[in-house]
Short mmCIF file of C-alpha atoms in Angstrom, two decimals:
data_model
loop_
_atom_site.label_atom_id
_atom_site.label_comp_id
_atom_site.label_asym_id
_atom_site.label_seq_id
_atom_site.Cartn_x
_atom_site.Cartn_y
_atom_site.Cartn_z
CA UNK A 8 1.57 -21.73 -18.02
CA UNK A 9 -1.79 -23.46 -17.46
CA UNK A 10 -0.13 -26.86 -17.10
CA UNK A 11 2.58 -25.61 -14.71
CA UNK A 12 1.36 -26.52 -11.24
CA UNK A 13 4.35 -26.27 -8.90
CA UNK A 14 6.11 -23.21 -7.45
CA UNK A 15 9.38 -24.48 -8.87
CA UNK A 16 8.02 -24.45 -12.43
CA UNK A 17 6.72 -20.91 -12.02
CA UNK A 18 10.00 -19.65 -10.50
CA UNK A 19 11.91 -21.20 -13.40
CA UNK A 20 9.57 -19.53 -15.90
CA UNK A 21 10.00 -16.16 -14.18
CA UNK A 22 13.78 -16.49 -14.29
CA UNK A 23 13.69 -17.36 -18.00
CA UNK A 24 11.40 -14.39 -18.61
CA UNK A 25 13.80 -12.04 -16.85
CA UNK A 26 16.70 -13.29 -18.96
CA UNK A 27 14.99 -13.21 -22.33
CA UNK A 28 12.19 -10.66 -22.29
CA UNK A 29 14.00 -7.34 -22.11
CA UNK A 30 15.77 -7.37 -25.50
CA UNK A 31 12.56 -8.55 -27.15
CA UNK A 32 10.62 -5.86 -25.32
CA UNK A 33 12.94 -3.16 -26.66
CA UNK A 34 12.86 -4.55 -30.20
CA UNK A 35 9.18 -5.42 -30.55
CA UNK A 36 6.88 -4.31 -27.71
CA UNK A 37 8.25 -0.90 -26.67
CA UNK A 38 8.22 0.52 -30.23
CA UNK A 39 4.51 -0.36 -30.51
CA UNK A 40 3.70 1.27 -27.17
CA UNK A 41 5.92 4.21 -28.06
CA UNK A 42 3.59 4.88 -31.01
CA UNK A 43 0.83 5.72 -28.47
CA UNK A 44 3.27 7.87 -26.53
CA UNK A 45 4.43 9.79 -29.61
CA UNK A 46 0.84 10.70 -30.48
CA UNK A 47 0.37 12.50 -27.18
CA UNK A 48 0.65 16.29 -26.90
CA UNK A 49 3.94 17.48 -25.40
CA UNK A 50 2.46 18.26 -21.97
CA UNK A 51 0.85 14.83 -21.73
CA UNK A 52 4.14 13.18 -22.64
CA UNK A 53 5.88 14.92 -19.74
CA UNK A 54 3.05 14.08 -17.34
CA UNK A 55 3.11 10.40 -18.35
CA UNK A 56 6.88 10.10 -17.94
CA UNK A 57 6.55 11.71 -14.49
CA UNK A 58 4.53 8.69 -13.31
CA UNK A 59 7.43 6.26 -13.83
CA UNK A 60 9.13 7.76 -10.75
CA UNK A 61 6.66 5.86 -8.57
CA UNK A 62 7.35 2.19 -7.73
CA UNK A 63 5.77 -0.71 -9.61
CA UNK A 64 2.05 -1.21 -8.89
CA UNK A 65 1.99 1.98 -6.82
CA UNK A 66 -1.35 3.67 -6.24
CA UNK A 67 -0.76 7.33 -7.14
CA UNK A 68 -3.29 9.80 -5.67
CA UNK A 69 -4.71 11.80 -8.57
CA UNK A 70 -4.95 15.14 -6.80
CA UNK A 71 -1.43 14.93 -5.39
CA UNK A 72 -0.06 13.99 -8.80
CA UNK A 73 -1.74 17.04 -10.34
CA UNK A 74 -0.32 19.25 -7.59
CA UNK A 75 3.20 18.01 -8.32
CA UNK A 76 2.69 18.64 -12.05
CA UNK A 77 1.48 22.14 -11.21
CA UNK A 78 4.52 22.94 -9.05
CA UNK A 79 6.82 21.53 -11.74
CA UNK A 80 5.33 23.92 -14.30
CA UNK A 81 3.88 21.12 -16.44
CA UNK A 82 0.35 22.57 -16.22
CA UNK A 83 0.96 25.93 -17.84
CA UNK A 84 -2.60 26.89 -18.74
CA UNK A 85 -3.47 28.20 -15.26
CA UNK A 86 -1.81 30.12 -12.44
CA UNK A 87 -4.01 28.77 -9.64
CA UNK A 88 -4.01 25.16 -8.46
CA UNK A 89 -7.80 25.11 -8.11
CA UNK A 90 -8.05 25.77 -11.85
CA UNK A 91 -5.01 23.67 -12.82
CA UNK A 92 -6.78 20.67 -11.26
CA UNK A 93 -9.16 20.78 -14.23
CA UNK A 94 -6.27 20.52 -16.68
CA UNK A 95 -4.72 17.74 -14.58
CA UNK A 96 -8.02 15.81 -14.53
CA UNK A 97 -8.27 16.16 -18.32
CA UNK A 98 -4.72 14.84 -18.80
CA UNK A 99 -5.27 11.89 -16.45
CA UNK A 100 -8.58 11.03 -18.16
CA UNK A 101 -6.86 11.17 -21.56
CA UNK A 102 -4.06 8.87 -20.37
CA UNK A 103 -6.64 6.47 -18.92
CA UNK A 104 -8.51 6.45 -22.23
CA UNK A 105 -5.26 5.70 -24.07
CA UNK A 106 -4.61 2.80 -21.64
CA UNK A 107 -1.31 4.39 -20.64
CA UNK A 108 -2.59 4.70 -17.06
CA UNK A 109 -5.01 2.45 -15.15
CA UNK A 110 -7.53 3.11 -12.40
CA UNK A 111 -6.02 2.32 -9.00
CA UNK A 112 -9.02 2.40 -6.68
CA UNK A 113 -9.05 4.57 -3.55
CA UNK A 114 -6.67 5.18 -0.68
CA UNK A 115 -7.94 7.25 2.24
CA UNK A 116 -10.86 8.45 0.15
CA UNK A 117 -8.62 9.68 -2.68
CA UNK A 118 -8.98 8.36 -6.22
CA UNK A 119 -5.74 6.83 -7.47
CA UNK A 120 -4.20 5.76 -10.75
CA UNK A 121 -1.59 3.12 -11.54
CA UNK A 122 0.98 2.64 -14.25
CA UNK A 123 1.12 -0.87 -15.73
CA UNK A 124 4.56 -2.44 -15.28
CA UNK A 125 5.12 -2.68 -19.05
CA UNK A 126 4.11 0.97 -19.59
CA UNK A 127 6.39 1.97 -16.72
CA UNK A 128 9.29 0.02 -18.24
CA UNK A 129 8.64 1.76 -21.55
CA UNK A 130 8.64 5.17 -19.84
CA UNK A 131 11.94 4.38 -18.11
CA UNK A 132 13.31 3.16 -21.45
CA UNK A 133 12.34 6.48 -23.03
CA UNK A 134 13.80 8.61 -20.22
CA UNK A 135 17.00 6.62 -19.83
CA UNK A 136 17.78 5.84 -23.48
CA UNK A 137 15.70 7.53 -26.16
CA UNK A 138 15.33 11.01 -24.70
CA UNK A 139 18.11 10.93 -22.13
CA UNK A 140 19.43 14.30 -23.23
CA UNK A 141 16.09 15.99 -22.42
CA UNK A 142 14.63 13.79 -19.70
CA UNK A 143 17.39 12.31 -17.58
CA UNK A 144 15.63 10.29 -14.90
CA UNK A 145 17.33 8.36 -12.11
CA UNK A 146 14.84 5.86 -10.67
CA UNK A 147 15.72 3.19 -8.08
CA UNK A 148 12.49 2.45 -6.22
CA UNK A 149 11.80 -0.46 -3.90
CA UNK A 150 15.22 -2.11 -4.43
CA UNK A 151 16.28 -2.23 -0.75
CA UNK A 152 18.93 0.50 -1.01
CA UNK A 153 20.63 1.01 2.35
CA UNK A 154 22.44 4.22 1.40
CA UNK A 155 22.17 6.91 -1.22
CA UNK A 156 23.41 5.90 -4.69
CA UNK A 157 26.81 7.10 -5.87
CA UNK A 158 26.34 10.75 -6.79
CA UNK A 159 28.12 10.21 -10.12
CA UNK A 160 25.14 8.11 -11.21
CA UNK A 161 22.66 10.95 -10.71
CA UNK A 162 24.60 14.23 -10.80
CA UNK A 163 23.21 15.04 -14.27
CA UNK A 164 19.65 13.86 -13.56
CA UNK A 165 16.65 16.13 -13.95
CA UNK A 166 14.36 13.94 -11.87
CA UNK A 167 15.32 11.41 -9.19
CA UNK A 168 13.26 8.90 -7.22
CA UNK A 169 14.54 6.49 -4.58
CA UNK A 170 11.15 5.82 -2.98
CA UNK A 171 10.51 2.75 -0.81
CA UNK A 172 14.08 1.95 0.17
CA UNK A 173 15.95 1.75 3.49
CA UNK A 174 18.24 4.76 3.23
CA UNK A 175 19.07 6.12 6.71
CA UNK A 176 21.55 8.92 6.04
CA UNK A 177 22.08 11.42 3.21
CA UNK A 178 25.74 12.39 3.29
CA UNK A 179 28.02 14.59 1.31
CA UNK A 180 27.42 17.65 -0.80
CA UNK A 181 26.17 16.56 -4.24
CA UNK A 182 26.49 19.03 -7.11
CA UNK A 183 23.34 18.57 -9.20
CA UNK A 184 22.67 21.72 -11.24
CA UNK A 185 19.84 20.16 -13.27
CA UNK A 186 17.88 18.32 -10.58
CA UNK A 187 14.26 19.54 -10.32
CA UNK A 188 12.53 16.61 -8.62
CA UNK A 189 13.66 14.51 -5.64
CA UNK A 190 11.40 11.75 -4.27
CA UNK A 191 12.73 10.32 -0.98
CA UNK A 192 9.37 9.06 0.30
CA UNK A 193 9.16 5.87 2.40
CA UNK A 194 12.77 5.45 3.48
CA UNK A 195 14.33 5.15 6.94
CA UNK A 196 15.93 8.60 6.95
CA UNK A 197 17.36 9.77 10.25
CA UNK A 198 19.88 12.42 9.19
CA UNK A 199 20.36 14.72 6.20
CA UNK A 200 23.79 16.37 6.20
CA UNK A 201 23.85 20.15 6.38
CA UNK A 202 25.55 20.43 2.99
CA UNK A 203 23.34 18.00 1.11
CA UNK A 204 21.11 20.70 -0.44
CA UNK A 205 23.80 23.34 -0.99
CA UNK A 206 24.34 22.75 -4.71
CA UNK A 207 20.89 21.73 -5.98
CA UNK A 208 19.78 25.25 -6.98
CA UNK A 209 16.86 24.30 -9.25
CA UNK A 210 15.13 21.73 -7.05
CA UNK A 211 11.39 22.36 -7.39
CA UNK A 212 9.69 19.37 -5.72
CA UNK A 213 11.06 17.69 -2.57
CA UNK A 214 9.11 14.74 -1.15
CA UNK A 215 10.38 13.56 2.25
CA UNK A 216 7.07 12.04 3.37
CA UNK A 217 6.84 8.82 5.39
CA UNK A 218 10.33 9.07 6.83
CA UNK A 219 9.07 8.62 10.36
CA UNK A 220 12.48 8.47 12.04
CA UNK A 221 13.80 11.84 10.87
CA UNK A 222 13.57 14.46 13.64
CA UNK A 223 15.06 17.60 12.06
CA UNK A 224 15.69 19.31 8.74
CA UNK A 225 19.20 20.56 7.98
CA UNK A 226 19.84 24.31 8.04
CA UNK A 227 21.18 23.93 4.52
CA UNK A 228 17.62 23.55 3.25
CA UNK A 229 17.71 27.35 3.01
CA UNK A 230 19.68 26.91 -0.24
CA UNK A 231 16.66 25.47 -2.07
CA UNK A 232 15.55 28.88 -3.31
CA UNK A 233 13.68 27.41 -6.30
CA UNK A 234 11.60 24.99 -4.21
CA UNK A 235 7.85 25.16 -4.88
CA UNK A 236 6.65 21.96 -3.19
CA UNK A 237 7.76 20.59 0.19
CA UNK A 238 6.05 17.42 1.45
CA UNK A 239 6.87 16.54 5.08
CA UNK A 240 3.75 14.46 5.85
CA UNK A 241 4.16 11.41 8.11
CA UNK A 242 7.64 12.49 9.20
CA UNK A 243 8.98 12.69 12.76
CA UNK A 244 10.15 16.29 12.40
CA UNK A 245 9.57 18.21 15.63
CA UNK A 246 10.29 21.77 14.51
CA UNK A 247 10.24 23.72 11.27
CA UNK A 248 13.56 25.58 11.03
CA UNK A 249 13.52 29.33 10.51
CA UNK A 250 15.85 28.74 7.52
CA UNK A 251 12.74 27.76 5.52
CA UNK A 252 12.08 31.50 5.18
CA UNK A 253 14.40 31.43 2.15
CA UNK A 254 11.86 29.37 0.19
CA UNK A 255 10.14 32.42 -1.32
CA UNK A 256 8.70 30.48 -4.28
CA UNK A 257 6.97 27.82 -2.19
CA UNK A 258 3.47 27.02 -3.48
CA UNK A 259 2.71 23.82 -1.56
CA UNK A 260 3.49 22.97 2.07
CA UNK A 261 2.32 19.57 3.30
CA UNK A 262 2.47 19.10 7.09
CA UNK A 263 -0.32 16.56 7.64
CA UNK A 264 0.16 13.57 9.96
CA UNK A 265 3.24 15.13 11.57
CA UNK A 266 2.54 13.70 15.01
CA UNK A 267 5.77 15.03 16.55
CA UNK A 268 5.56 18.60 15.25
CA UNK A 269 5.75 20.96 18.24
CA UNK A 270 7.06 24.26 16.92
CA UNK A 271 6.67 26.64 13.98
CA UNK A 272 8.59 29.92 14.43
CA UNK A 273 6.68 33.22 14.16
CA UNK A 274 6.62 34.92 10.75
CA UNK A 275 7.74 31.74 8.97
CA UNK A 276 4.37 31.00 7.38
CA UNK A 277 3.89 34.64 6.36
CA UNK A 278 7.15 34.50 4.39
CA UNK A 279 5.56 32.04 1.91
CA UNK A 280 3.75 34.78 0.00
CA UNK A 281 3.13 32.56 -3.06
CA UNK A 282 1.70 29.63 -1.07
CA UNK A 283 -1.43 28.09 -2.62
CA UNK A 284 -1.68 24.77 -0.78
CA UNK A 285 -1.39 24.49 3.01
CA UNK A 286 -2.18 21.21 4.72
CA UNK A 287 -1.78 20.63 8.42
CA UNK A 288 -4.47 18.22 9.54
CA UNK A 289 -4.35 14.99 11.51
CA UNK A 290 -1.54 16.24 13.72
CA UNK A 291 -1.08 15.19 17.33
CA UNK A 292 -2.85 17.62 19.62
CA UNK A 293 -1.03 18.05 22.93
CA UNK A 294 -0.57 20.62 25.65
CA UNK A 295 3.23 20.60 25.64
CA UNK A 296 4.06 23.03 22.84
CA UNK A 297 7.06 25.28 23.55
CA UNK A 298 5.65 28.61 24.71
CA UNK A 299 8.18 31.02 23.24
CA UNK A 300 8.48 31.88 19.53
CA UNK A 301 5.88 29.35 18.47
CA UNK A 302 2.66 29.95 16.49
CA UNK A 303 1.32 26.57 17.66
CA UNK A 304 1.21 27.69 21.26
CA UNK A 305 -2.20 28.36 22.80
CA UNK A 306 -5.22 27.79 20.58
CA UNK A 307 -3.17 28.13 17.34
CA UNK A 308 -4.81 31.53 16.72
CA UNK A 309 -1.34 32.89 15.87
CA UNK A 310 -1.09 30.36 13.05
CA UNK A 311 -4.51 31.47 11.75
CA UNK A 312 -3.38 35.11 11.79
CA UNK A 313 -0.29 34.26 9.75
CA UNK A 314 -2.35 32.32 7.22
CA UNK A 315 -4.59 35.37 6.77
CA UNK A 316 -1.70 37.22 5.13
CA UNK A 317 -1.41 34.64 2.32
CA UNK A 318 -3.63 35.92 -0.46
CA UNK A 319 -3.03 33.07 -2.93
CA UNK A 320 -4.24 30.16 -0.80
CA UNK A 321 -6.47 27.81 -2.79
CA UNK A 322 -6.44 24.63 -0.71
CA UNK A 323 -6.47 24.53 3.10
CA UNK A 324 -6.55 21.53 5.45
CA UNK A 325 -6.03 22.48 9.08
CA UNK A 326 -6.65 21.63 12.72
CA UNK A 327 -8.40 24.14 14.95
CA UNK A 328 -8.10 24.03 18.73
CA UNK A 329 -11.00 25.58 20.61
CA UNK A 330 -14.12 27.53 19.72
CA UNK A 331 -12.52 30.97 19.83
CA UNK A 332 -9.94 29.91 17.23
CA UNK A 333 -12.70 28.46 15.03
CA UNK A 334 -14.71 31.70 15.21
CA UNK A 335 -11.65 33.69 14.17
CA UNK A 336 -10.96 31.24 11.35
CA UNK A 337 -14.53 31.39 10.03
CA UNK A 338 -14.56 35.19 10.09
CA UNK A 339 -12.20 35.24 7.10
CA UNK A 340 -13.93 34.71 3.75
CA UNK A 341 -10.93 33.12 2.04
CA UNK A 342 -10.81 30.36 4.66
CA UNK A 343 -14.52 29.61 4.28
CA UNK A 344 -14.11 29.40 0.52
CA UNK A 345 -11.03 27.19 0.23
CA UNK A 346 -10.92 24.92 3.28
CA UNK A 347 -11.26 21.26 2.31
CA UNK A 348 -10.66 19.62 5.71
CA UNK A 349 -11.15 20.70 9.32
CA UNK A 350 -9.91 18.89 12.41
CA UNK A 351 -11.66 20.38 15.46
CA UNK A 352 -10.06 19.51 18.79
CA UNK A 353 -10.28 20.28 22.50
CA UNK A 354 -13.51 22.32 22.43
CA UNK A 355 -14.16 23.08 26.07
CA UNK A 356 -15.97 26.42 26.06
CA UNK A 357 -19.50 25.01 25.79
CA UNK A 358 -21.46 21.76 26.00
CA UNK A 359 -23.33 22.58 22.75
CA UNK A 360 -21.86 22.94 19.28
CA UNK A 361 -23.97 24.38 16.46
CA UNK A 362 -22.84 22.56 13.30
CA UNK A 363 -24.53 25.18 11.12
CA UNK A 364 -21.70 27.57 11.94
CA UNK A 365 -19.85 25.57 9.25
CA UNK A 366 -22.58 25.73 6.61
CA UNK A 367 -20.89 28.41 4.46
CA UNK A 368 -17.76 26.35 3.91
CA UNK A 369 -18.21 25.82 0.18
CA UNK A 370 -15.61 23.08 -0.37
CA UNK A 371 -15.50 21.26 2.96
CA UNK A 372 -14.86 17.56 2.20
CA UNK A 373 -13.60 16.18 5.50
CA UNK A 374 -14.56 16.99 9.09
CA UNK A 375 -13.05 15.53 12.25
CA UNK A 376 -14.04 16.13 15.88
CA UNK A 377 -11.61 14.81 18.47
CA UNK A 378 -11.13 15.17 22.22
CA UNK A 379 -14.09 17.54 22.47
CA UNK A 380 -14.81 16.29 25.97
CA UNK A 381 -17.39 18.93 26.94
CA UNK A 382 -19.70 18.72 23.90
CA UNK A 383 -22.94 16.94 24.78
CA UNK A 384 -24.99 18.00 21.77
CA UNK A 385 -24.38 18.99 18.17
CA UNK A 386 -27.41 21.07 17.30
CA UNK A 387 -28.75 22.35 14.00
CA UNK A 388 -29.77 25.95 14.63
CA UNK A 389 -30.02 28.47 11.81
CA UNK A 390 -27.70 31.40 12.21
CA UNK A 391 -30.16 33.73 10.49
CA UNK A 392 -33.94 33.63 10.70
CA UNK A 393 -34.40 36.33 8.06
CA UNK A 394 -33.24 34.10 5.19
CA UNK A 395 -35.29 31.18 3.95
CA UNK A 396 -32.81 28.47 3.03
CA UNK A 397 -32.12 24.79 3.60
CA UNK A 398 -28.55 24.43 4.87
CA UNK A 399 -26.72 21.36 3.70
CA UNK A 400 -23.15 20.05 3.58
CA UNK A 401 -23.21 18.90 -0.04
CA UNK A 402 -19.44 18.57 -0.43
CA UNK A 403 -18.83 16.75 2.87
CA UNK A 404 -17.89 13.11 2.24
CA UNK A 405 -15.79 12.06 5.29
CA UNK A 406 -16.62 12.50 8.99
CA UNK A 407 -14.60 11.21 11.96
CA UNK A 408 -15.56 11.58 15.62
CA UNK A 409 -13.04 10.48 18.25
CA UNK A 410 -13.11 10.66 22.03
CA UNK A 411 -16.09 13.00 22.39
CA UNK A 412 -17.18 11.30 25.59
CA UNK A 413 -20.38 13.24 26.37
CA UNK A 414 -21.87 13.21 22.89
CA UNK A 415 -25.05 11.08 22.64
CA UNK A 416 -25.81 11.21 18.90
CA UNK A 417 -24.75 12.75 15.57
CA UNK A 418 -28.16 13.36 14.00
CA UNK A 419 -26.79 16.41 12.16
CA UNK A 420 -25.31 13.97 9.62
CA UNK A 421 -28.71 14.06 7.92
CA UNK A 422 -27.41 17.32 6.44
CA UNK A 423 -24.57 15.49 4.65
CA UNK A 424 -26.31 13.70 1.75
CA UNK A 425 -23.03 12.79 0.02
CA UNK A 426 -21.30 11.27 3.05
CA UNK A 427 -19.18 8.30 1.99
CA UNK A 428 -17.11 7.50 5.09
CA UNK A 429 -18.18 7.69 8.75
CA UNK A 430 -15.90 6.75 11.65
CA UNK A 431 -16.89 7.03 15.34
CA UNK A 432 -14.58 5.82 18.12
CA UNK A 433 -14.30 6.13 21.86
CA UNK A 434 -17.49 8.10 22.59
CA UNK A 435 -18.55 6.74 25.96
CA UNK A 436 -22.10 8.21 25.99
CA UNK A 437 -23.03 7.67 22.33
CA UNK A 438 -26.44 5.92 22.34
CA UNK A 439 -27.48 6.22 18.70
CA UNK A 440 -26.04 7.58 15.50
CA UNK A 441 -29.26 9.17 14.25
CA UNK A 442 -31.96 10.06 16.79
CA UNK A 443 -35.59 9.65 15.74
CA UNK A 444 -36.63 12.46 18.04
CA UNK A 445 -34.06 14.93 16.72
CA UNK A 446 -34.61 14.06 13.08
CA UNK A 447 -38.28 14.85 13.64
CA UNK A 448 -37.20 18.42 14.31
CA UNK A 449 -35.12 18.69 11.14
CA UNK A 450 -38.01 19.65 8.87
CA UNK A 451 -38.92 22.57 11.12
CA UNK A 452 -35.33 23.71 11.57
CA UNK A 453 -33.81 23.34 8.12
CA UNK A 454 -36.76 22.71 5.82
CA UNK A 455 -35.85 19.20 4.63
CA UNK A 456 -38.95 16.95 4.51
CA UNK A 457 -38.27 13.28 5.30
CA UNK A 458 -34.64 13.14 4.15
CA UNK A 459 -33.08 9.70 3.60
CA UNK A 460 -29.73 9.35 5.37
CA UNK A 461 -26.63 7.51 4.19
CA UNK A 462 -27.64 7.11 0.54
CA UNK A 463 -24.00 7.51 -0.55
CA UNK A 464 -22.36 5.86 2.47
CA UNK A 465 -19.65 3.33 1.57
CA UNK A 466 -17.89 2.69 4.90
CA UNK A 467 -19.25 2.73 8.47
CA UNK A 468 -16.47 2.34 11.05
CA UNK A 469 -17.45 2.05 14.74
CA UNK A 470 -15.54 1.08 17.87
CA UNK A 471 -15.45 1.43 21.66
CA UNK A 472 -19.00 2.77 21.96
CA UNK A 473 -20.21 0.99 25.11
CA UNK A 474 -23.68 2.66 25.21
CA UNK A 475 -24.50 2.46 21.48
CA UNK A 476 -27.87 0.77 21.04
CA UNK A 477 -28.73 1.56 17.44
CA UNK A 478 -27.53 3.22 14.30
CA UNK A 479 -31.05 4.07 13.08
CA UNK A 480 -34.47 3.07 14.39
CA UNK A 481 -35.58 1.37 11.15
CA UNK A 482 -34.08 -0.42 8.18
CA UNK A 483 -32.46 1.81 5.57
CA UNK A 484 -31.52 1.47 1.93
CA UNK A 485 -27.74 1.47 1.52
CA UNK A 486 -27.26 1.49 -2.26
CA UNK A 487 -23.51 2.25 -2.01
CA UNK A 488 -22.49 0.45 1.20
CA UNK A 489 -19.32 -1.67 0.99
CA UNK A 490 -18.06 -2.14 4.55
CA UNK A 491 -19.35 -2.07 8.12
CA UNK A 492 -16.56 -2.31 10.73
CA UNK A 493 -17.40 -2.92 14.39
CA UNK A 494 -13.97 -3.59 15.81
CA UNK A 495 -14.68 -3.84 19.52
CA UNK A 496 -16.58 -2.35 22.43
CA UNK A 497 -20.17 -2.09 21.10
CA UNK A 498 -21.85 -4.67 23.38
CA UNK A 499 -25.29 -2.98 23.38
CA UNK A 500 -25.63 -2.84 19.59
CA UNK A 501 -27.89 -5.78 18.83
CA UNK A 502 -29.56 -4.61 15.65
CA UNK A 503 -28.31 -3.29 12.32
CA UNK A 504 -30.50 -1.14 10.01
CA UNK A 505 -30.35 -3.85 7.35
CA UNK A 506 -32.69 -6.36 5.79
CA UNK A 507 -32.38 -8.64 2.79
CA UNK A 508 -33.29 -5.77 0.41
CA UNK A 509 -31.30 -2.82 1.78
CA UNK A 510 -28.05 -3.56 -0.04
CA UNK A 511 -29.39 -5.28 -3.15
CA UNK A 512 -26.80 -5.36 -5.89
CA UNK A 513 -23.96 -4.63 -3.45
CA UNK A 514 -21.35 -6.94 -1.98
CA UNK A 515 -21.17 -5.79 1.65
CA UNK A 516 -18.47 -6.89 4.10
CA UNK A 517 -19.26 -6.81 7.84
CA UNK A 518 -16.23 -6.96 10.15
CA UNK A 519 -16.67 -7.73 13.84
CA UNK A 520 -16.26 -10.17 16.71
CA UNK A 521 -17.86 -13.59 16.56
CA UNK A 522 -19.55 -13.21 19.94
CA UNK A 523 -21.06 -9.86 18.88
CA UNK A 524 -22.32 -11.29 15.58
CA UNK A 525 -24.08 -14.10 17.43
CA UNK A 526 -26.17 -11.55 19.39
CA UNK A 527 -27.47 -9.62 16.34
CA UNK A 528 -31.26 -9.64 15.96
CA UNK A 529 -32.91 -9.57 12.54
CA UNK A 530 -36.47 -8.66 11.62
CA UNK A 531 -36.65 -11.82 9.58
CA UNK A 532 -33.99 -14.24 10.78
CA UNK A 533 -34.55 -16.65 7.93
CA UNK A 534 -33.92 -14.08 5.19
CA UNK A 535 -31.75 -11.25 6.52
CA UNK A 536 -29.60 -13.38 8.82
CA UNK A 537 -28.85 -15.88 6.10
CA UNK A 538 -28.36 -13.13 3.51
CA UNK A 539 -25.59 -11.42 5.49
CA UNK A 540 -23.89 -14.49 6.96
CA UNK A 541 -21.50 -14.81 3.95
CA UNK A 542 -20.66 -11.10 4.37
CA UNK A 543 -19.37 -11.47 7.93
CA UNK A 544 -15.62 -11.56 8.65
CA UNK A 545 -14.15 -12.13 12.09
CA UNK A 546 -11.64 -9.54 13.27
CA UNK A 547 -11.25 -10.66 16.91
CA UNK A 548 -11.91 -14.04 18.46
#
């Protein structure tokens, strides 16, 4: 194709390829690839075929993929998801080594994998033709479907995926006695008929995520008595129906990014006695929750009490509203041990927050403060003076701070040596990210002599910080830095902690306004200014 220079020539070649390649693929290429497949252990074969349910070139989050495998019973060496993750990581690494999966970069801080189009076609070929009696897959992803496929085409399927289509309504009452997996992610769903789930008795994984226009689940969902994984993230659902109490086998409940969720009935969460994964972070925090029969009412302390009854929880991501709710949450050892993400909102009891109250959270990866209007200072004060220790948030890699209007700095971040992503928006009084004066106190308080901040930082995302004058008082080494984003509203920030040596070996992108970039001062204009000029990208004129 090197000599083909016009779009018309390339379109013609693509059309010829579509017409001629498939038979040749089945006769020559697929059998060669199938040799690699046949040499895999049985569990790896099933895990590989599972990946073909995702659309072409789709970035599949590794952890989520492992969780689905776990709920499907494909990872049978362990009973707990925290341990099954090890088996899942081993399988994914083995498939990467065999070139049957590819690395897919990161999305939202999560490592992803991809399936090459040819490998995916081979997997579909295996599931639809070679092993159709054992692995009947129905996969129609990203093909602009406007309505559900004819049920006769998938009534015998074991796994079904219609991701990335435009289906608005699920009608009828399909009879699918073998269906275990149903991926409906990224459609335009508005309504699911009450009888749709009545005769799918063995459904184990249901993914409804990113259907933002759906407002309610049908009462018939109570018939899914075998369900172990329910993913409702990024949906418009306003209330969890009490009929979910029938899902006694549920192991994973994903409620993150449900901005319209207003009500969870009492005693619903406690009915999921086998639940291991509970995620409910990045939800819209409002004051208009229905007051009656709702565990979200008040400071969500009722939700925390219900979660306490679940003895099998392994992974928790949750929002906490108010200091009293946080204190109750932290008083329970299981929560401190297994919480991966905390979203702390509407703290109004005090103008000081001691970040070291979170130091015993062994697996905390993500921390978000939002709408904490009264907090002026985040201090680092040891909770016990009788123990000689150096507190540190070793597992913390993502921090977001939004609309904390009285906060002047976040110097406590010196205690997060593995921080990779930092986002600060809408903090009207923020003057500096790290304060020289406060960091001078760190050695006395926590016993860390001259710590270097941001050694693992990859992304710095700042916006609407009208008083921000500096990030750090001196230049810093940023061996891992990839992106600095200054979207708007940082008029006082005239200096970056960079020089021509701080990011050596890295390709850094700086996003910002042209007028702001013109005001930046460099220690050595001739070297640093010129060095970072190719890195700058305009986001607003």
